[in-house]
Amino acid sequence: MDSIAAIPESEYFKAEAHLYRYIYSHINSTVLKCAVQLDIPDIIHSHGQPITIPQLISKLEVHPTKTGCVERLVRFLVHNGFLLETKVNNEEDEESEAYTLTPSSKLLVKAMEPNLAPIVRLVETGYMATFDFLGSWFKGNDKTIAEMAFGVSMWEMLEHDPLRLKSFNEAMASDSQMITKVLKDSKSVFKGLESIVDVGGGTGTTCRIISEAYPNMKCIVFDLPQVVENCSGSKNLSFVGGSMFRSIPSADAVLIKWILHNWDDESSLKILNNCKEAITKKGEGGKVIIIDAVIKEKDDDDGMMQVKLLFDILMMSTLNGKERTEKEWKKLLEAAGFKHYKTAPLSGFRSIIEAYP
Ligand SMILES: C[S@@+](CC[C@H](N)C(=O)[O-])C[C@H]1O[C@@H](n2cnc3c(N)ncnc32)[C@H](O)[C@@H]1O
């Protein structure tokens, strides 16, 4: 057996710690979920000032035998950037530690928008357990780990599980709150458009915000029938059920947000071809507006790259999809016959690609 004695001792134990951080990294997401389940972001938000551990305990519904663990949970959340430690003086003028929210945990407060708590709630054992299949998925010919775990594709599983469908749609809606914050200000993207169809638009959060920002634009949310069946529109917002693999309602422009990363190139080409068919204003500003991640091997910093690579593994294994590099987007859009396209980063880890037929 080869010896690793050649590795300097400092590196050797750094490597051990590196391994342990990954071995137990699922605890990161479950602790975050636990903080949401215990309403910690909401409690600190409504407290309105830095909260001490006794004050937090008095508001948490934890069992008396667990109150001593709250301080350790808080220490973990501080270390990982979800709480900020500060000092306060009590009535006797004694100094003690107190805690406030950070930008990341403010995104988990129910009373604020955007609120990403529904995405955190998707961290449930049913989904997480599918990752146990990852090793055997690589060796077998199953399409996805979702099919290995549930016997059907993720979309079919959601169709037959109303509770999971509801929580998935809520999670997607909360992500849309995030994106529409910047999209609303991207006036040049919507300039001259009289109608838009949001393909795979879920329960319509993105399209509703666009319809309110542009009251003269006809906005259509198009998604699977079971997703849109109970959604109600407004004067310039309507919902249509169907499959983007069959046909898409016509409009000046087609929006596809967080859709193409769910699909492999073959399926994405079908979707893009149907999008092109649906565009009424061909050659006159009609376009497909894609919102998705673009992997930029040279420009992405470590944090951005990590998010994109995590999503890539998630898409690869659960949906047979992928996060694409700049080169892969170029290849896909050229294969779909778009004459030209332009890409601009949105704030965050996604970009906006406007592709013209
Ligand atoms: C990742 S979600 C994105 C939802 C939304 N665009 C957003 O960003 O919040 C993918 C969406 O595609 C929808 N979808 C899946 N298969 C579809 C199909 N064949 N036709 C139309 N929509 C579909 C799903 O129901 C889901 O709402």
XYZ file of C-alpha atoms and ligand atoms in Angstrom:
384
model
C 0.000 0.000 0.000
C 1.308 3.522 -0.873
C 2.173 5.671 2.119
C 0.953 9.244 2.571
C 3.945 9.992 4.818
C 5.186 12.409 2.140
C 2.291 14.778 2.948
C 3.464 17.358 5.517
C 1.687 16.912 8.865
C -0.004 20.334 8.673
C -1.518 19.451 5.283
C -2.480 16.006 6.507
C -4.701 17.343 9.292
C -6.036 20.164 7.121
C -7.108 17.427 4.719
C -8.826 15.587 7.564
C -10.752 18.738 8.567
C -11.624 19.394 4.894
C -13.063 15.892 4.630
C -15.091 16.236 7.840
C -16.556 19.544 6.655
C -17.960 17.704 3.637
C -18.872 14.479 5.417
C -21.190 16.418 7.718
C -22.150 19.277 5.402
C -25.772 18.083 5.141
C -26.015 19.279 8.756
C -25.597 22.855 7.429
C -28.858 22.688 5.499
C -30.728 20.869 8.249
C -29.622 23.425 10.877
C -30.839 26.198 8.594
C -34.143 24.412 8.189
C -34.345 23.951 11.960
C -33.814 27.723 12.453
C -36.733 28.352 10.075
C -38.894 25.694 11.795
C -38.207 27.363 15.145
C -39.071 30.777 13.574
C -35.743 32.218 14.744
C -35.505 34.810 11.901
C -39.125 35.927 12.554
C -38.619 36.115 16.341
C -35.475 38.251 16.013
C -37.129 40.433 13.347
C -40.204 41.135 15.474
C -38.057 41.700 18.592
C -36.879 44.842 16.787
C -33.501 45.052 18.563
C -30.605 42.688 19.327
C -31.938 39.660 21.208
C -30.147 37.958 24.111
C -30.153 34.190 24.581
C -32.630 34.300 27.560
C -34.963 36.538 25.519
C -34.731 34.169 22.555
C -35.365 31.124 24.761
C -38.430 32.798 26.287
C -39.947 33.088 22.798
C -38.907 29.703 21.419
C -41.180 26.774 22.023
C -38.337 24.420 22.905
C -38.618 21.736 25.548
C -37.171 22.805 28.950
C -34.514 20.084 28.626
C -33.267 21.705 25.377
C -32.887 25.342 26.434
C -29.169 24.807 27.068
C -28.769 23.746 23.427
C -30.120 27.046 22.067
C -26.832 28.849 22.782
C -24.967 26.221 20.749
C -27.424 26.513 17.868
C -26.937 30.298 17.942
C -23.130 29.877 18.016
C -23.364 27.714 14.869
C -25.611 30.266 13.134
C -23.209 33.107 14.044
C -20.194 31.161 12.794
C -21.924 30.480 9.478
C -23.066 34.042 8.822
C -26.762 33.733 9.682
C -26.629 35.762 12.900
C -24.437 38.625 14.025
C -23.172 38.858 17.591
C -23.208 42.250 19.285
C -23.223 43.567 22.897
C -26.105 45.057 24.882
C -26.435 46.315 28.456
C -29.230 44.978 30.669
C -31.222 46.943 33.283
C -28.410 46.441 35.813
C -25.990 47.849 33.193
C -24.312 44.468 32.786
C -23.001 43.757 29.324
C -24.098 40.610 27.539
C -24.092 39.143 24.040
C -27.090 39.708 21.824
C -27.884 38.726 18.267
C -29.220 40.378 15.118
C -30.072 39.086 11.678
C -27.602 39.186 8.784
C -28.571 39.859 5.127
C -28.876 36.057 4.606
C -31.233 35.468 7.548
C -33.278 38.593 6.705
C -34.186 36.702 3.519
C -35.887 34.115 5.764
C -38.267 36.500 7.563
C -41.878 35.702 6.632
C -43.045 39.286 7.006
C -40.494 40.531 4.464
C -40.236 40.168 0.724
C -38.340 38.392 -0.784
C -38.716 35.518 1.657
C -36.713 32.389 0.819
C -37.973 30.320 3.785
C -40.097 28.141 1.412
C -36.881 27.100 -0.385
C -35.318 26.142 2.952
C -38.430 24.092 3.752
C -37.785 22.001 0.604
C -34.883 20.479 2.550
C -36.940 17.487 3.550
C -35.916 13.911 4.011
C -37.889 12.674 0.974
C -35.806 14.782 -1.410
C -32.544 14.412 0.510
C -32.871 10.628 0.625
C -32.846 10.485 -3.187
C -29.165 11.474 -3.021
C -28.415 8.118 -1.416
C -28.892 6.760 -4.949
C -26.222 8.979 -6.529
C -23.443 6.366 -6.534
C -25.619 3.629 -8.020
C -27.142 6.138 -10.509
C -23.657 6.614 -12.011
C -23.335 2.852 -12.494
C -26.827 2.147 -13.831
C -28.857 3.451 -16.761
C -31.631 5.112 -14.737
C -32.331 8.601 -16.024
C -32.458 10.337 -12.639
C -32.125 9.613 -8.938
C -35.717 10.884 -8.606
C -36.863 8.016 -10.832
C -34.796 5.576 -8.787
C -36.326 6.856 -5.539
C -39.920 7.577 -6.575
C -40.320 5.307 -9.616
C -41.413 8.305 -11.726
C -39.892 11.619 -12.842
C -39.808 14.557 -10.445
C -42.670 16.283 -12.345
C -44.838 13.126 -12.220
C -44.057 12.648 -8.528
C -45.151 16.242 -7.858
C -48.314 15.752 -9.951
C -49.402 12.913 -7.672
C -48.319 14.472 -4.370
C -50.407 17.642 -3.786
C -48.572 18.601 -0.575
C -45.152 18.367 -2.200
C -46.473 20.190 -5.309
C -47.730 22.992 -3.069
C -44.416 23.347 -1.237
C -42.461 23.154 -4.520
C -44.632 25.897 -6.084
C -44.259 28.050 -2.956
C -40.479 27.619 -3.146
C -40.431 28.632 -6.826
C -42.658 31.623 -6.063
C -40.259 32.776 -3.363
C -37.353 32.552 -5.797
C -39.346 34.661 -8.240
C -39.730 37.400 -5.624
C -35.945 37.525 -5.595
C -35.494 37.786 -9.360
C -38.388 40.118 -10.107
C -36.818 42.637 -7.732
C -34.137 43.231 -10.388
C -36.242 42.286 -13.420
C -38.761 45.059 -12.797
C -35.992 47.595 -13.221
C -34.724 46.024 -16.461
C -36.960 48.315 -18.511
C -34.994 47.784 -21.745
C -35.853 44.052 -21.643
C -39.602 44.736 -21.835
C -39.498 47.876 -24.018
C -41.915 47.697 -26.976
C -43.506 44.405 -25.916
C -47.303 44.236 -25.978
C -47.512 40.653 -24.746
C -45.389 38.086 -22.970
C -45.822 34.414 -22.080
C -43.967 33.040 -19.054
C -43.350 29.402 -19.944
C -43.133 27.114 -16.918
C -44.170 30.205 -14.978
C -45.409 28.210 -11.964
C -48.158 29.938 -10.012
C -47.354 33.266 -11.646
C -45.307 35.305 -9.163
C -42.893 36.609 -11.822
C -45.601 37.311 -14.403
C -47.891 38.962 -11.843
C -45.147 41.433 -10.925
C -44.427 42.112 -14.617
C -48.176 42.582 -15.282
C -48.378 45.144 -12.465
C -45.263 46.994 -13.633
C -46.535 47.045 -17.252
C -50.356 47.334 -17.037
C -50.717 47.574 -20.830
C -48.832 44.352 -21.478
C -50.851 41.162 -21.907
C -49.200 38.575 -19.650
C -49.797 34.827 -19.864
C -48.525 32.258 -17.378
C -48.141 28.884 -19.056
C -47.460 25.768 -16.963
C -48.685 22.209 -16.463
C -52.474 22.050 -15.888
C -52.109 20.818 -12.276
C -49.904 23.825 -11.461
C -52.132 26.583 -12.856
C -55.593 25.061 -12.261
C -56.407 27.129 -9.152
C -54.624 30.336 -10.159
C -56.642 33.427 -10.872
C -55.548 36.223 -13.172
C -56.359 39.913 -13.491
C -57.146 42.433 -16.234
C -53.865 41.764 -18.079
C -52.794 38.440 -16.536
C -54.115 35.021 -17.489
C -53.169 31.396 -16.857
C -53.023 28.645 -19.479
C -52.392 24.960 -18.763
C -50.497 22.718 -21.176
C -47.098 21.299 -22.035
C -44.252 23.332 -23.473
C -43.256 20.198 -25.412
C -46.504 20.424 -27.408
C -47.205 24.100 -28.068
C -46.889 27.435 -26.328
C -49.427 30.315 -26.454
C -48.363 33.095 -28.831
C -46.920 36.383 -27.580
C -44.400 39.057 -28.594
C -41.864 37.539 -26.250
C -41.398 34.322 -24.313
C -39.917 34.305 -20.817
C -38.325 31.089 -19.570
C -36.998 31.504 -16.080
C -35.173 28.617 -14.403
C -36.523 26.183 -17.006
C -33.724 25.169 -19.373
C -31.417 24.081 -16.540
C -34.063 21.423 -15.743
C -33.551 19.749 -19.132
C -30.815 18.153 -21.225
C -29.826 19.688 -24.584
C -32.227 17.563 -26.619
C -35.281 18.576 -24.568
C -34.050 22.180 -24.306
C -33.865 22.355 -28.106
C -37.506 21.199 -28.334
C -38.548 23.841 -25.797
C -36.593 26.583 -27.583
C -38.064 25.592 -30.957
C -41.585 25.780 -29.511
C -40.703 29.166 -27.965
C -39.588 30.412 -31.397
C -42.865 29.172 -32.911
C -44.801 31.102 -30.272
C -43.113 34.463 -30.923
C -45.404 36.738 -32.907
C -43.007 39.678 -33.414
C -40.356 37.834 -35.391
C -37.546 40.139 -36.499
C -39.190 43.136 -34.804
C -37.955 42.827 -31.251
C -39.652 39.482 -30.563
C -37.396 37.329 -28.423
C -36.945 34.597 -25.886
C -35.874 35.932 -22.500
C -33.958 33.241 -20.638
C -33.134 33.560 -16.961
C -30.693 30.922 -15.808
C -27.166 30.535 -14.492
C -24.171 30.850 -16.804
C -21.048 29.135 -15.517
C -18.123 31.498 -16.043
C -15.047 29.446 -15.326
C -12.736 32.487 -15.413
C -14.901 35.154 -13.760
C -16.996 33.411 -11.094
C -15.659 33.832 -7.588
C -15.506 30.843 -5.274
C -18.961 31.432 -3.712
C -20.743 31.897 -7.067
C -19.021 28.890 -8.578
C -19.972 26.742 -5.576
C -23.683 27.695 -5.919
C -23.648 26.965 -9.654
C -21.854 23.635 -9.218
C -24.271 22.565 -6.455
C -27.194 23.382 -8.756
C -25.475 21.511 -11.595
C -25.231 18.311 -9.540
C -28.837 18.810 -8.362
C -30.070 19.265 -11.952
C -27.936 16.445 -13.359
C -29.107 13.906 -10.845
C -32.719 14.850 -10.122
C -33.927 16.105 -13.530
C -31.333 15.088 -16.152
C -30.694 18.823 -16.589
C -27.552 20.932 -16.380
C -26.096 24.333 -15.580
C -24.384 25.571 -18.741
C -21.104 27.353 -19.410
C -20.961 30.338 -21.801
C -19.781 27.940 -24.534
C -22.645 25.506 -23.893
C -25.265 28.295 -24.056
C -23.760 29.487 -27.364
C -23.912 25.972 -28.796
C -27.515 25.449 -27.634
C -28.801 28.798 -28.910
C -27.044 28.409 -32.252
C -28.417 24.876 -32.639
C -31.901 26.256 -31.925
C -31.395 28.681 -34.846
C -31.368 32.003 -32.992
C -29.803 34.706 -35.169
C -28.158 36.484 -32.261
C -28.330 36.776 -28.504
C -26.958 38.887 -25.697
C -26.177 37.924 -22.121
C -26.088 40.190 -19.074
C -25.569 39.193 -15.454
C -28.531 39.747 -13.143
C -27.605 40.472 -9.545
C -26.957 37.103 -7.934
C -25.969 33.862 -9.581
C -28.197 34.091 -12.637
C -27.975 35.900 -15.960
C -30.494 37.146 -18.452
C -30.075 35.981 -22.044
C -32.154 37.678 -24.736
C -32.245 35.466 -27.832
C -33.663 36.765 -31.130
C -35.145 34.419 -33.748
C -37.897 25.087 -11.703
S -39.579 25.446 -11.915
C -39.494 27.140 -12.395
C -40.774 27.860 -12.167
C -40.733 29.352 -12.501
N -40.348 29.607 -13.862
C -39.827 30.053 -11.552
O -38.716 30.381 -11.904
O -40.228 30.254 -10.396
C -39.970 24.624 -13.423
C -41.398 24.788 -13.867
O -41.570 24.080 -15.107
C -42.853 23.508 -15.096
N -42.947 22.433 -16.097
C -42.407 21.189 -16.033
N -42.715 20.501 -17.150
C -43.469 21.332 -17.921
C -44.086 21.186 -19.198
N -43.968 20.051 -19.884
N -44.785 22.244 -19.697
C -44.901 23.401 -18.997
N -44.309 23.598 -17.799
C -43.603 22.570 -17.258
C -43.013 23.042 -13.665
O -44.353 22.779 -13.329
C -42.400 24.211 -12.898
O -43.371 25.178 -12.573
